[in-house]
Amino acid sequence: MQKRFLGLLIAVLVIFNIQKSFGQTIDSMMAVYAERYPTEKIHIHFDKSIYNKEETIWYKIYILSGTELSPLSKNVYVEWYDTTGKMIKQTVAPLYQSTAKGMFEIPADYKGNFIHVKAFTRWMLNDDSSFAYERELTINTSTVKTAAPPKPIVFKTRVETFPEGGFLVGGLTTRVAFKATNQFGTPVMIKGFLVNDKNKVLDTLKVKHDGMGSFTYTFKAEEKYQLNWTDENGKTGISPIPVTKTEGARITLKTTNEKAQIQVERTVNAGENFKKMNLLVHMNQALFYKVSLNASERTLLNAEVPIDEMPTGILQFSLFTSDWIPVAERIVFINNRLHEFNAKVNPQLVSLQRRGKNVFDISVSDTTFTNMSVAVTDASVVTPDAYSIYSDLVLSSDIKGKIYNPAYYLMSDADSITANLDLVMLTNGWRRFDWDKIKAGTTPTLKYPIETDLLTIKGKVFGMKSISMATPVLLNLIVANKDSSKKFLFVPVMKDGTFEQKGMYFYDTARIFYSFNGNEKLTDITQVQFENGLLKQVPKKIQYIDNQIPYSFNDSIARSKMMYYLDQQEQLKRRMASATLQEVIVKSRVKPKEQILEEKYATGLFSGGDGYTFDLLDDPSALGIQDILSYLQGKVAGLIISGTGAQMTMSWRGSTPDLYLNEMSSSLDMVQSTNVRDIAMIKVFRPPFFGSMGGGSGGAIAIYTKKGTDGRKADPNAKGLENTVLGGYSKFKEFYQPQYDNPTEAVETDIRTTLYWNPYVITNKYNSRVRIQFFNNDFSKKLQVVLEGVNGDGKMTRVVKFLE
């Protein structure tokens, strides 16, 4: 990203000298941090913002690093906490194209009015906890009448002040921002005055937006200052404003669409190291500009920096003395809309009748692949989203302190919103370097490495030291999943007893059968310990700080509709519990052979899917074929296979299909060397195949070798093997959507508040449009569609559409 901006010119006065040589330690160390210690940030698209008990929370996770899809982590963890801070559950999912899907079922007996969500990768645990992804989801529970009325909440107003640049220096005119909030982080309206120690009124406080405002004054080092204020409830308070320095410098910034206007001023009595200062301009840990300031003859300097081609995000200005002592810092938000790509939701059929059919198209004009999620909900039970994919990934994740309703600041380019966003920049902390460590050349101490692999079957064989082995030890492993599918592995054991098999993939749990290749006696004299390579789940409890706890559900219309749905849900449960089963008629239906093979062999993202299935167990034509690709020639529309032997090539929609052998990534050589007689099934997935790590733009070919007695005679001498159970990725159910054009569909009351949820809406240059269809429930009269997602360039989209 830094190279992208080397061509930008900085318009400065003659007193500024832009240094192109980044030879000093602080410059090179910033480059080291950017390259070796990049940060990750998370956004979660939830299907809605309010839930009833027993409902399912559907979600999609997006992870970026800087302005790009994160290439770092391969797994993501989500922890769910109740109102006491006790962890209810931890889930883990694999990341594909920097995204993951999931769901959480709210317990039937849950009594709390919110659930706290915390999401992270292992790598993110090294970062400051202030930047962790944490969110509260409102839970609507039935109101229970009690003898004693609930204890009223006592709101406590706090007014904080933030001098521009970080410090108040005596003798310098400085802008001071203020923010008034209660203990829950909610803005409070105040009135008040700036007064000195003689109680003289110097200025009047004016709140401009959400409890925030600012004023400018020339402070004197020998005087004391404070804010005298009265909040919206009539309570009064005092907030001191200390002048912390008698000499120094301050920085002031203003922005337009094209440039940032910088003003640096020092005191007359400042030391020699203030006569020449350095200004670093950086974003996402990358240094864009280093400017040398000559203030030996003048105390006030002005400059302009072009920002019209910079990426969206927080741009930081750090001011140093000539000996690199930090004296002031200021951040501004750059929003050139370069972080967005254009997606559209085009309704084709809208029917808000009971169980009416609805159809809309999602189209993307860009040819870059996109990965999106879409939710359709009852518009009357959702409140305006306080968070969005924009606010999470370019604003909240890079700033300290709670931002109230952050989605508001990125909803438009109106001047009023831009001015209010600058107040946020003034009244919150930000991701800052530890400049002392930077100058010393000290790098961070990392406790948690990046998870660069999916599941890993790893462990150690204990008891090998007493054995003298002439040949390397090899573990035979059979990984048996709950769906009866199996994988056969041969894993070498190192001299210290450790072993590791990377790139595994299974959900829930798997049973691991193991033996030692060619040496059964080792099983009796050793012990084998297995791990899955993931973070271990440890039951824990967190302590909420005041401003994390939502205290009210104040949308009366949404609450009323949610209570209506809750009542319908309870009635439905009572009807089902009291129903008498008159007669049960079971009609058996023979499953197609391909379905039987599918259930036996395919797992995870390889089960189902859009494509073709070939049964080689009962296909006589496969007996005379030399290799798999020759077998597939001419059988799949659009798949072009040409050449022979090692010169064979494949192409589908302009890209090469990915190859998998028993659901593990494979090479052309390995596939061609597999005997066709050993193959039970082939699945060919149309592009794009999302199970591929690279995006699967050319689709995929999955080859499955025979298991057990499939096509073979059973071995009567087979012996039992030692085995253990190993946990895998969390198992999530799929979103259910009824098909009311099917006459056999159930006719029970439909009380769904989420009508449609699809965590993976994929487009590319060959398929730029996706059609969505779903059926209304029995009650909704207005629906809300929310589409969010990312593309291959790290750009984002968010579309909100109403169907009415």
mmCIF file of N, CA and C in Angstrom, residues 410-490:
data_model
loop_
_atom_site.group_PDB
_atom_site.id
_atom_site.type_symbol
_atom_site.label_atom_id
_atom_site.label_comp_id
_atom_site.label_asym_id
_atom_site.label_seq_id
_atom_site.Cartn_x
_atom_site.Cartn_y
_atom_site.Cartn_z
ATOM 1 N N LEU A 410 -20.861 6.851 8.431
ATOM 2 C CA LEU A 410 -20.479 6.432 7.088
ATOM 3 C C LEU A 410 -21.692 6.257 6.184
ATOM 4 N N MET A 411 -22.818 6.819 6.593
ATOM 5 C CA MET A 411 -24.030 6.652 5.804
ATOM 6 C C MET A 411 -24.123 7.633 4.642
ATOM 7 N N SER A 412 -23.401 8.760 4.708
ATOM 8 C CA SER A 412 -23.408 9.711 3.590
ATOM 9 C C SER A 412 -22.200 10.640 3.711
ATOM 10 N N ASP A 413 -22.032 11.491 2.678
ATOM 11 C CA ASP A 413 -20.922 12.442 2.651
ATOM 12 C C ASP A 413 -21.360 13.847 3.046
ATOM 13 N N ALA A 414 -22.500 13.982 3.681
ATOM 14 C CA ALA A 414 -22.998 15.305 4.061
ATOM 15 C C ALA A 414 -21.981 16.025 4.945
ATOM 16 N N ASP A 415 -21.878 17.340 4.768
ATOM 17 C CA ASP A 415 -20.911 18.128 5.538
ATOM 18 C C ASP A 415 -21.149 17.998 7.040
ATOM 19 N N SER A 416 -22.425 17.926 7.433
ATOM 20 C CA SER A 416 -22.723 17.828 8.862
ATOM 21 C C SER A 416 -22.201 16.519 9.440
ATOM 22 N N ILE A 417 -22.333 15.426 8.687
ATOM 23 C CA ILE A 417 -21.837 14.141 9.161
ATOM 24 C C ILE A 417 -20.320 14.147 9.212
ATOM 25 N N THR A 418 -19.684 14.741 8.212
ATOM 26 C CA THR A 418 -18.222 14.834 8.194
ATOM 27 C C THR A 418 -17.713 15.609 9.403
ATOM 28 N N ALA A 419 -18.381 16.713 9.730
ATOM 29 C CA ALA A 419 -17.974 17.513 10.890
ATOM 30 C C ALA A 419 -18.179 16.730 12.189
ATOM 31 N N ASN A 420 -19.272 15.979 12.277
ATOM 32 C CA ASN A 420 -19.524 15.186 13.477
ATOM 33 C C ASN A 420 -18.522 14.037 13.610
ATOM 34 N N LEU A 421 -18.117 13.474 12.465
ATOM 35 C CA LEU A 421 -17.117 12.417 12.489
ATOM 36 C C LEU A 421 -15.777 12.944 12.992
ATOM 37 N N ASP A 422 -15.459 14.179 12.661
ATOM 38 C CA ASP A 422 -14.206 14.750 13.157
ATOM 39 C C ASP A 422 -14.243 14.918 14.673
ATOM 40 N N LEU A 423 -15.431 15.154 15.238
ATOM 41 C CA LEU A 423 -15.549 15.191 16.702
ATOM 42 C C LEU A 423 -15.242 13.827 17.300
ATOM 43 N N VAL A 424 -15.633 12.771 16.610
ATOM 44 C CA VAL A 424 -15.290 11.414 17.061
ATOM 45 C C VAL A 424 -13.776 11.235 17.050
ATOM 46 N N MET A 425 -13.120 11.736 16.002
ATOM 47 C CA MET A 425 -11.666 11.633 15.921
ATOM 48 C C MET A 425 -10.989 12.361 17.088
ATOM 49 N N LEU A 426 -11.591 13.451 17.523
ATOM 50 C CA LEU A 426 -11.006 14.243 18.601
ATOM 51 C C LEU A 426 -11.273 13.658 19.989
ATOM 52 N N THR A 427 -12.330 12.873 20.125
ATOM 53 C CA THR A 427 -12.759 12.455 21.462
ATOM 54 C C THR A 427 -12.538 10.972 21.739
ATOM 55 N N ASN A 428 -11.752 10.286 20.904
ATOM 56 C CA ASN A 428 -11.452 8.881 21.131
ATOM 57 C C ASN A 428 -9.962 8.630 20.971
ATOM 58 N N GLY A 429 -9.508 7.541 21.594
ATOM 59 C CA GLY A 429 -8.116 7.144 21.403
ATOM 60 C C GLY A 429 -7.967 6.435 20.075
ATOM 61 N N TRP A 430 -6.738 5.996 19.756
ATOM 62 C CA TRP A 430 -6.526 5.318 18.488
ATOM 63 C C TRP A 430 -5.379 4.339 18.636
ATOM 64 N N ARG A 431 -5.194 3.552 17.603
ATOM 65 C CA ARG A 431 -4.118 2.563 17.628
ATOM 66 C C ARG A 431 -2.784 3.279 17.464
ATOM 67 N N ARG A 432 -2.072 3.418 18.542
ATOM 68 C CA ARG A 432 -0.813 4.162 18.476
ATOM 69 C C ARG A 432 0.369 3.225 18.717
ATOM 70 N N PHE A 433 1.484 3.576 18.130
ATOM 71 C CA PHE A 433 2.714 2.828 18.368
ATOM 72 C C PHE A 433 3.268 3.166 19.751
ATOM 73 N N ASP A 434 4.027 2.246 20.302
ATOM 74 C CA ASP A 434 4.842 2.544 21.467
ATOM 75 C C ASP A 434 6.153 3.099 20.921
ATOM 76 N N TRP A 435 6.230 4.438 20.867
ATOM 77 C CA TRP A 435 7.366 5.062 20.181
ATOM 78 C C TRP A 435 8.693 4.767 20.864
ATOM 79 N N ASP A 436 8.696 4.558 22.173
ATOM 80 C CA ASP A 436 9.942 4.208 22.848
ATOM 81 C C ASP A 436 10.477 2.872 22.345
ATOM 82 N N LYS A 437 9.578 1.905 22.157
ATOM 83 C CA LYS A 437 10.002 0.605 21.629
ATOM 84 C C LYS A 437 10.440 0.713 20.176
ATOM 85 N N ILE A 438 9.732 1.575 19.431
ATOM 86 C CA ILE A 438 10.098 1.770 18.031
ATOM 87 C C ILE A 438 11.512 2.326 17.929
ATOM 88 N N LYS A 439 11.801 3.356 18.719
ATOM 89 C CA LYS A 439 13.135 3.974 18.677
ATOM 90 C C LYS A 439 14.217 2.999 19.122
ATOM 91 N N ALA A 440 13.866 2.133 20.083
ATOM 92 C CA ALA A 440 14.842 1.165 20.593
ATOM 93 C C ALA A 440 14.996 -0.034 19.677
ATOM 94 N N GLY A 441 14.165 -0.109 18.638
ATOM 95 C CA GLY A 441 14.243 -1.253 17.737
ATOM 96 C C GLY A 441 13.660 -2.518 18.322
ATOM 97 N N THR A 442 12.759 -2.373 19.305
ATOM 98 C CA THR A 442 12.170 -3.530 19.978
ATOM 99 C C THR A 442 10.902 -3.966 19.251
ATOM 100 N N THR A 443 10.818 -5.248 18.982
ATOM 101 C CA THR A 443 9.628 -5.798 18.330
ATOM 102 C C THR A 443 8.709 -6.415 19.374
ATOM 103 N N PRO A 444 7.423 -6.566 19.053
ATOM 104 C CA PRO A 444 6.482 -7.109 20.031
ATOM 105 C C PRO A 444 6.810 -8.543 20.435
ATOM 106 N N THR A 445 6.478 -8.876 21.661
ATOM 107 C CA THR A 445 6.593 -10.249 22.130
ATOM 108 C C THR A 445 5.251 -10.933 21.890
ATOM 109 N N LEU A 446 5.255 -11.937 21.042
ATOM 110 C CA LEU A 446 4.008 -12.574 20.628
ATOM 111 C C LEU A 446 3.794 -13.887 21.364
ATOM 112 N N LYS A 447 2.628 -14.019 21.955
ATOM 113 C CA LYS A 447 2.266 -15.247 22.664
ATOM 114 C C LYS A 447 1.516 -16.208 21.766
ATOM 115 N N TYR A 448 0.793 -15.645 20.783
ATOM 116 C CA TYR A 448 -0.066 -16.468 19.946
ATOM 117 C C TYR A 448 0.393 -16.394 18.487
ATOM 118 N N PRO A 449 0.840 -17.494 17.894
ATOM 119 C CA PRO A 449 1.246 -17.489 16.484
ATOM 120 C C PRO A 449 0.039 -17.444 15.562
ATOM 121 N N ILE A 450 0.281 -17.092 14.311
ATOM 122 C CA ILE A 450 -0.782 -17.091 13.316
ATOM 123 C C ILE A 450 -1.179 -18.532 13.008
ATOM 124 N N GLU A 451 -2.477 -18.787 12.934
ATOM 125 C CA GLU A 451 -2.943 -20.107 12.523
ATOM 126 C C GLU A 451 -2.975 -20.145 10.994
ATOM 127 N N THR A 452 -1.928 -20.682 10.407
ATOM 128 C CA THR A 452 -1.804 -20.706 8.957
ATOM 129 C C THR A 452 -2.389 -21.973 8.345
ATOM 130 N N ASP A 453 -2.892 -22.882 9.179
ATOM 131 C CA ASP A 453 -3.452 -24.136 8.681
ATOM 132 C C ASP A 453 -4.839 -24.349 9.245
ATOM 133 N N LEU A 454 -5.578 -25.226 8.599
ATOM 134 C CA LEU A 454 -6.854 -25.659 9.121
ATOM 135 C C LEU A 454 -6.597 -26.626 10.273
ATOM 136 N N LEU A 455 -7.514 -27.525 10.521
ATOM 137 C CA LEU A 455 -7.311 -28.515 11.575
ATOM 138 C C LEU A 455 -6.014 -29.283 11.351
ATOM 139 N N THR A 456 -5.355 -29.611 12.417
ATOM 140 C CA THR A 456 -4.124 -30.377 12.358
ATOM 141 C C THR A 456 -4.221 -31.545 13.331
ATOM 142 N N ILE A 457 -4.019 -32.741 12.821
ATOM 143 C CA ILE A 457 -3.916 -33.890 13.726
ATOM 144 C C ILE A 457 -2.466 -33.987 14.148
ATOM 145 N N LYS A 458 -2.219 -33.665 15.406
ATOM 146 C CA LYS A 458 -0.851 -33.628 15.904
ATOM 147 C C LYS A 458 -0.808 -34.273 17.276
ATOM 148 N N GLY A 459 0.361 -34.530 17.746
ATOM 149 C CA GLY A 459 0.471 -35.121 19.078
ATOM 150 C C GLY A 459 1.862 -35.650 19.332
ATOM 151 N N LYS A 460 1.942 -36.597 20.243
ATOM 152 C CA LYS A 460 3.235 -37.141 20.625
ATOM 153 C C LYS A 460 3.091 -38.592 21.061
ATOM 154 N N VAL A 461 4.085 -39.364 20.668
ATOM 155 C CA VAL A 461 4.167 -40.767 21.096
ATOM 156 C C VAL A 461 5.106 -40.830 22.289
ATOM 157 N N PHE A 462 4.597 -41.221 23.450
ATOM 158 C CA PHE A 462 5.395 -41.324 24.664
ATOM 159 C C PHE A 462 5.900 -42.755 24.843
ATOM 160 N N GLY A 463 7.159 -42.862 25.248
ATOM 161 C CA GLY A 463 7.743 -44.182 25.490
ATOM 162 C C GLY A 463 8.683 -44.631 24.403
ATOM 163 N N MET A 464 8.990 -43.769 23.438
ATOM 164 C CA MET A 464 9.867 -44.164 22.332
ATOM 165 C C MET A 464 11.348 -44.099 22.684
ATOM 166 N N LYS A 465 11.685 -43.345 23.736
ATOM 167 C CA LYS A 465 13.106 -43.179 24.058
ATOM 168 C C LYS A 465 13.775 -44.497 24.447
ATOM 169 N N SER A 466 12.976 -45.406 24.999
ATOM 170 C CA SER A 466 13.540 -46.686 25.440
ATOM 171 C C SER A 466 13.642 -47.694 24.314
ATOM 172 N N ILE A 467 13.275 -47.251 23.092
ATOM 173 C CA ILE A 467 13.255 -48.171 21.957
ATOM 174 C C ILE A 467 14.290 -47.736 20.928
ATOM 175 N N SER A 468 15.050 -48.684 20.447
ATOM 176 C CA SER A 468 16.011 -48.385 19.394
ATOM 177 C C SER A 468 15.396 -48.798 18.061
ATOM 178 N N MET A 469 15.107 -47.799 17.223
ATOM 179 C CA MET A 469 14.435 -48.054 15.957
ATOM 180 C C MET A 469 15.428 -47.890 14.812
ATOM 181 N N ALA A 470 15.550 -48.932 14.015
ATOM 182 C CA ALA A 470 16.462 -48.874 12.872
ATOM 183 C C ALA A 470 15.851 -48.099 11.711
ATOM 184 N N THR A 471 14.526 -48.130 11.594
ATOM 185 C CA THR A 471 13.831 -47.428 10.512
ATOM 186 C C THR A 471 12.867 -46.402 11.102
ATOM 187 N N PRO A 472 12.548 -45.351 10.346
ATOM 188 C CA PRO A 472 11.609 -44.338 10.851
ATOM 189 C C PRO A 472 10.259 -44.953 11.209
ATOM 190 N N VAL A 473 9.630 -44.377 12.239
ATOM 191 C CA VAL A 473 8.334 -44.861 12.700
ATOM 192 C C VAL A 473 7.239 -44.167 11.910
ATOM 193 N N LEU A 474 6.226 -44.939 11.511
ATOM 194 C CA LEU A 474 5.120 -44.405 10.737
ATOM 195 C C LEU A 474 3.812 -44.783 11.415
ATOM 196 N N LEU A 475 2.954 -43.773 11.646
ATOM 197 C CA LEU A 475 1.643 -44.016 12.242
ATOM 198 C C LEU A 475 0.612 -44.222 11.137
ATOM 199 N N ASN A 476 -0.153 -45.307 11.233
ATOM 200 C CA ASN A 476 -1.303 -45.511 10.363
ATOM 201 C C ASN A 476 -2.527 -44.922 11.053
ATOM 202 N N LEU A 477 -3.182 -43.983 10.395
ATOM 203 C CA LEU A 477 -4.350 -43.349 10.988
ATOM 204 C C LEU A 477 -5.572 -43.547 10.098
ATOM 205 N N ILE A 478 -6.687 -43.847 10.743
ATOM 206 C CA ILE A 478 -7.980 -43.853 10.070
ATOM 207 C C ILE A 478 -8.843 -42.827 10.787
ATOM 208 N N VAL A 479 -9.222 -41.758 10.073
ATOM 209 C CA VAL A 479 -10.046 -40.705 10.637
ATOM 210 C C VAL A 479 -11.488 -40.984 10.241
ATOM 211 N N ALA A 480 -12.310 -41.417 11.210
ATOM 212 C CA ALA A 480 -13.698 -41.787 10.949
ATOM 213 C C ALA A 480 -14.611 -40.666 11.430
ATOM 214 N N ASN A 481 -15.296 -40.014 10.487
ATOM 215 C CA ASN A 481 -16.218 -38.937 10.837
ATOM 216 C C ASN A 481 -17.567 -39.504 11.262
ATOM 217 N N LYS A 482 -18.388 -38.643 11.845
ATOM 218 C CA LYS A 482 -19.692 -39.087 12.331
ATOM 219 C C LYS A 482 -20.628 -39.502 11.209
ATOM 220 N N ASP A 483 -20.355 -39.023 9.997
ATOM 221 C CA ASP A 483 -21.205 -39.405 8.868
ATOM 222 C C ASP A 483 -20.730 -40.686 8.196
ATOM 223 N N SER A 484 -19.840 -41.419 8.891
ATOM 224 C CA SER A 484 -19.300 -42.705 8.430
ATOM 225 C C SER A 484 -18.225 -42.571 7.359
ATOM 226 N N SER A 485 -17.905 -41.362 6.929
ATOM 227 C CA SER A 485 -16.812 -41.200 5.977
ATOM 228 C C SER A 485 -15.483 -41.397 6.698
ATOM 229 N N LYS A 486 -14.478 -41.840 5.950
ATOM 230 C CA LYS A 486 -13.175 -42.137 6.544
ATOM 231 C C LYS A 486 -12.060 -41.592 5.672
ATOM 232 N N LYS A 487 -10.959 -41.272 6.307
ATOM 233 C CA LYS A 487 -9.741 -40.881 5.612
ATOM 234 C C LYS A 487 -8.598 -41.747 6.138
ATOM 235 N N PHE A 488 -7.735 -42.183 5.236
ATOM 236 C CA PHE A 488 -6.605 -43.038 5.613
ATOM 237 C C PHE A 488 -5.328 -42.221 5.470
ATOM 238 N N LEU A 489 -4.540 -42.162 6.531
ATOM 239 C CA LEU A 489 -3.339 -41.331 6.548
ATOM 240 C C LEU A 489 -2.138 -42.129 7.044
ATOM 241 N N PHE A 490 -0.975 -41.750 6.547
ATOM 242 C CA PHE A 490 0.286 -42.327 7.020
ATOM 243 C C PHE A 490 1.157 -41.159 7.475
#
